[in-house]
Amino acid sequence: MHLIKLSATSSTNDFLKQLSVSQELAPFTVVWAKEQTQGRGQMGASWVTETSKNLTFSIFLKDDAIQINTLFGLNVMIANSIVKALQHFNLTNIYVKWPNDILSYNKKIAGVLIENNVKTDGSIQSIVGIGLNTMQTNFDGFPNASSVFNQYNIELNHEDVITEIVKNIKASLSDFSNIVDLEWDQYHHHLFRKDVVSTLELPNGTKIVGIIKEVNRQGQLVVQLENDDLKSFNLKEIKLLY
């Protein structure tokens, strides 16, 4: 792991993306910023963080194991790597809210943004941005968000967390094709509200009730509806309400 530390940047993903254009980067190059002014989440959502109180970093990945037909498998593996790292630091009741938000009980403490670049030769480079709320205590206006300190009264060493997450990702990627089924099993084991009656919202605001059964290999959320039919939803087609 090659670690680049910054006082501030608009986005660690953007910084790493620009760096990869200007020079050849080694896999597992990591950019870590104490302050990120324009962090992004899934579907363009902002990632709001207080200066130096949280952990924001991005990882450059380049590996033959990453294939176009297993791209959501990369999401699965990244989410699992974060869950395992947090469990390593004795945090309990950690869940993954589809597709890859990390929850403590029912509060979001971490988010992931993966940006993939498919080369003309079919190889894939990925930049994995991770934001983990560690020491922030005020989440006014964000009732579903929390931090490690709020949830567990624990102070984590940021560099230790980065090292543990990268170690987990590296171990999984080294044998990705052989352990992909295991990764999916682990993901489903931690899937938030799996097999529980839940309320979901369609893009037009309509709310439906269903039971989350799984996430399929295409990354779609599979929901058992009230009439017992199974329906698969893409990311922008459904929203799980807390």
PDB file of N, CA, C and O in Angstrom, residues 122-153:
ATOM      1  N   GLY A 122     -10.087  -4.267 -22.411  1.00  0.00           N
ATOM      2  CA  GLY A 122     -10.961  -5.018 -21.532  1.00  0.00           C
ATOM      3  C   GLY A 122     -10.560  -4.988 -20.071  1.00  0.00           C
ATOM      4  O   GLY A 122     -11.323  -5.433 -19.204  1.00  0.00           O
ATOM      5  N   SER A 123      -9.370  -4.473 -19.778  1.00  0.00           N
ATOM      6  CA  SER A 123      -8.948  -4.378 -18.378  1.00  0.00           C
ATOM      7  C   SER A 123      -9.727  -3.263 -17.679  1.00  0.00           C
ATOM      8  O   SER A 123     -10.240  -2.344 -18.318  1.00  0.00           O
ATOM      9  N   ILE A 124      -9.807  -3.373 -16.381  1.00  0.00           N
ATOM     10  CA  ILE A 124     -10.608  -2.429 -15.601  1.00  0.00           C
ATOM     11  C   ILE A 124      -9.775  -1.834 -14.481  1.00  0.00           C
ATOM     12  O   ILE A 124      -9.072  -2.545 -13.754  1.00  0.00           O
ATOM     13  N   GLN A 125      -9.840  -0.528 -14.380  1.00  0.00           N
ATOM     14  CA  GLN A 125      -9.258   0.174 -13.238  1.00  0.00           C
ATOM     15  C   GLN A 125     -10.415   0.715 -12.404  1.00  0.00           C
ATOM     16  O   GLN A 125     -11.389   1.221 -12.954  1.00  0.00           O
ATOM     17  N   SER A 126     -10.295   0.602 -11.115  1.00  0.00           N
ATOM     18  CA  SER A 126     -11.363   1.060 -10.234  1.00  0.00           C
ATOM     19  C   SER A 126     -10.799   1.987  -9.170  1.00  0.00           C
ATOM     20  O   SER A 126      -9.702   1.765  -8.653  1.00  0.00           O
ATOM     21  N   ILE A 127     -11.575   3.002  -8.861  1.00  0.00           N
ATOM     22  CA  ILE A 127     -11.254   3.880  -7.746  1.00  0.00           C
ATOM     23  C   ILE A 127     -12.372   3.732  -6.726  1.00  0.00           C
ATOM     24  O   ILE A 127     -13.539   3.964  -7.034  1.00  0.00           O
ATOM     25  N   VAL A 128     -11.997   3.313  -5.534  1.00  0.00           N
ATOM     26  CA  VAL A 128     -12.957   3.024  -4.470  1.00  0.00           C
ATOM     27  C   VAL A 128     -12.868   4.118  -3.421  1.00  0.00           C
ATOM     28  O   VAL A 128     -11.861   4.235  -2.718  1.00  0.00           O
ATOM     29  N   GLY A 129     -13.904   4.942  -3.342  1.00  0.00           N
ATOM     30  CA  GLY A 129     -13.949   5.989  -2.334  1.00  0.00           C
ATOM     31  C   GLY A 129     -14.741   5.515  -1.124  1.00  0.00           C
ATOM     32  O   GLY A 129     -15.835   4.971  -1.258  1.00  0.00           O
ATOM     33  N   ILE A 130     -14.165   5.702   0.054  1.00  0.00           N
ATOM     34  CA  ILE A 130     -14.805   5.261   1.293  1.00  0.00           C
ATOM     35  C   ILE A 130     -14.859   6.422   2.282  1.00  0.00           C
ATOM     36  O   ILE A 130     -13.853   7.089   2.519  1.00  0.00           O
ATOM     37  N   GLY A 131     -16.041   6.660   2.813  1.00  0.00           N
ATOM     38  CA  GLY A 131     -16.201   7.651   3.867  1.00  0.00           C
ATOM     39  C   GLY A 131     -16.737   6.962   5.105  1.00  0.00           C
ATOM     40  O   GLY A 131     -17.775   6.291   5.052  1.00  0.00           O
ATOM     41  N   LEU A 132     -16.023   7.106   6.213  1.00  0.00           N
ATOM     42  CA  LEU A 132     -16.429   6.474   7.473  1.00  0.00           C
ATOM     43  C   LEU A 132     -16.543   7.547   8.550  1.00  0.00           C
ATOM     44  O   LEU A 132     -15.572   8.256   8.845  1.00  0.00           O
ATOM     45  N   ASN A 133     -17.733   7.683   9.101  1.00  0.00           N
ATOM     46  CA  ASN A 133     -17.938   8.626  10.197  1.00  0.00           C
ATOM     47  C   ASN A 133     -17.348   8.034  11.469  1.00  0.00           C
ATOM     48  O   ASN A 133     -17.829   7.010  11.953  1.00  0.00           O
ATOM     49  N   THR A 134     -16.328   8.678  11.999  1.00  0.00           N
ATOM     50  CA  THR A 134     -15.668   8.135  13.184  1.00  0.00           C
ATOM     51  C   THR A 134     -15.938   8.961  14.434  1.00  0.00           C
ATOM     52  O   THR A 134     -16.468   8.464  15.420  1.00  0.00           O
ATOM     53  N   MET A 135     -15.591  10.261  14.420  1.00  0.00           N
ATOM     54  CA  MET A 135     -15.670  11.071  15.637  1.00  0.00           C
ATOM     55  C   MET A 135     -16.742  12.150  15.592  1.00  0.00           C
ATOM     56  O   MET A 135     -16.961  12.839  16.584  1.00  0.00           O
ATOM     57  N   GLN A 136     -17.398  12.334  14.465  1.00  0.00           N
ATOM     58  CA  GLN A 136     -18.440  13.366  14.372  1.00  0.00           C
ATOM     59  C   GLN A 136     -19.600  13.016  15.303  1.00  0.00           C
ATOM     60  O   GLN A 136     -20.016  11.859  15.390  1.00  0.00           O
ATOM     61  N   THR A 137     -20.117  14.019  16.008  1.00  0.00           N
ATOM     62  CA  THR A 137     -21.213  13.765  16.949  1.00  0.00           C
ATOM     63  C   THR A 137     -22.511  14.465  16.566  1.00  0.00           C
ATOM     64  O   THR A 137     -23.581  14.083  17.027  1.00  0.00           O
ATOM     65  N   ASN A 138     -22.438  15.472  15.708  1.00  0.00           N
ATOM     66  CA  ASN A 138     -23.627  16.241  15.340  1.00  0.00           C
ATOM     67  C   ASN A 138     -24.057  15.872  13.923  1.00  0.00           C
ATOM     68  O   ASN A 138     -23.299  16.076  12.967  1.00  0.00           O
ATOM     69  N   PHE A 139     -25.268  15.362  13.790  1.00  0.00           N
ATOM     70  CA  PHE A 139     -25.800  15.000  12.474  1.00  0.00           C
ATOM     71  C   PHE A 139     -27.164  15.649  12.264  1.00  0.00           C
ATOM     72  O   PHE A 139     -28.087  15.021  11.745  1.00  0.00           O
ATOM     73  N   ASP A 140     -27.283  16.898  12.658  1.00  0.00           N
ATOM     74  CA  ASP A 140     -28.534  17.636  12.470  1.00  0.00           C
ATOM     75  C   ASP A 140     -28.925  17.634  10.998  1.00  0.00           C
ATOM     76  O   ASP A 140     -28.112  17.955  10.122  1.00  0.00           O
ATOM     77  N   GLY A 141     -30.147  17.275  10.718  1.00  0.00           N
ATOM     78  CA  GLY A 141     -30.631  17.215   9.339  1.00  0.00           C
ATOM     79  C   GLY A 141     -30.391  15.882   8.677  1.00  0.00           C
ATOM     80  O   GLY A 141     -30.842  15.659   7.551  1.00  0.00           O
ATOM     81  N   PHE A 142     -29.672  14.998   9.357  1.00  0.00           N
ATOM     82  CA  PHE A 142     -29.391  13.666   8.804  1.00  0.00           C
ATOM     83  C   PHE A 142     -29.749  12.619   9.863  1.00  0.00           C
ATOM     84  O   PHE A 142     -28.872  12.028  10.503  1.00  0.00           O
ATOM     85  N   PRO A 143     -31.048  12.381  10.068  1.00  0.00           N
ATOM     86  CA  PRO A 143     -31.493  11.522  11.176  1.00  0.00           C
ATOM     87  C   PRO A 143     -31.060  10.067  11.061  1.00  0.00           C
ATOM     88  O   PRO A 143     -31.056   9.347  12.071  1.00  0.00           O
ATOM     89  N   ASN A 144     -30.711   9.622   9.862  1.00  0.00           N
ATOM     90  CA  ASN A 144     -30.326   8.223   9.689  1.00  0.00           C
ATOM     91  C   ASN A 144     -28.820   8.009   9.767  1.00  0.00           C
ATOM     92  O   ASN A 144     -28.345   6.889   9.599  1.00  0.00           O
ATOM     93  N   ALA A 145     -28.067   9.082  10.002  1.00  0.00           N
ATOM     94  CA  ALA A 145     -26.607   8.990  10.043  1.00  0.00           C
ATOM     95  C   ALA A 145     -26.102   8.983  11.476  1.00  0.00           C
ATOM     96  O   ALA A 145     -26.729   9.516  12.389  1.00  0.00           O
ATOM     97  N   SER A 146     -24.945   8.373  11.663  1.00  0.00           N
ATOM     98  CA  SER A 146     -24.295   8.377  12.966  1.00  0.00           C
ATOM     99  C   SER A 146     -22.797   8.149  12.746  1.00  0.00           C
ATOM    100  O   SER A 146     -22.305   8.203  11.618  1.00  0.00           O
ATOM    101  N   SER A 147     -22.087   7.913  13.840  1.00  0.00           N
ATOM    102  CA  SER A 147     -20.636   7.710  13.769  1.00  0.00           C
ATOM    103  C   SER A 147     -20.240   6.580  14.705  1.00  0.00           C
ATOM    104  O   SER A 147     -21.014   6.147  15.563  1.00  0.00           O
ATOM    105  N   VAL A 148     -19.011   6.130  14.537  1.00  0.00           N
ATOM    106  CA  VAL A 148     -18.496   5.081  15.410  1.00  0.00           C
ATOM    107  C   VAL A 148     -18.513   5.544  16.868  1.00  0.00           C
ATOM    108  O   VAL A 148     -18.911   4.803  17.768  1.00  0.00           O
ATOM    109  N   PHE A 149     -18.119   6.794  17.089  1.00  0.00           N
ATOM    110  CA  PHE A 149     -18.081   7.297  18.468  1.00  0.00           C
ATOM    111  C   PHE A 149     -19.487   7.367  19.067  1.00  0.00           C
ATOM    112  O   PHE A 149     -19.711   6.969  20.214  1.00  0.00           O
ATOM    113  N   ASN A 150     -20.435   7.879  18.285  1.00  0.00           N
ATOM    114  CA  ASN A 150     -21.808   7.961  18.790  1.00  0.00           C
ATOM    115  C   ASN A 150     -22.385   6.586  19.106  1.00  0.00           C
ATOM    116  O   ASN A 150     -23.112   6.410  20.085  1.00  0.00           O
ATOM    117  N   GLN A 151     -22.077   5.623  18.265  1.00  0.00           N
ATOM    118  CA  GLN A 151     -22.683   4.298  18.401  1.00  0.00           C
ATOM    119  C   GLN A 151     -21.991   3.431  19.456  1.00  0.00           C
ATOM    120  O   GLN A 151     -22.647   2.628  20.122  1.00  0.00           O
ATOM    121  N   TYR A 152     -20.665   3.580  19.582  1.00  0.00           N
ATOM    122  CA  TYR A 152     -19.914   2.642  20.425  1.00  0.00           C
ATOM    123  C   TYR A 152     -19.040   3.312  21.487  1.00  0.00           C
ATOM    124  O   TYR A 152     -18.423   2.612  22.296  1.00  0.00           O
ATOM    125  N   ASN A 153     -18.952   4.638  21.446  1.00  0.00           N
ATOM    126  CA  ASN A 153     -18.063   5.368  22.359  1.00  0.00           C
ATOM    127  C   ASN A 153     -16.613   4.888  22.212  1.00  0.00           C
ATOM    128  O   ASN A 153     -15.883   4.719  23.198  1.00  0.00           O
TER     129      ASN A 153
END
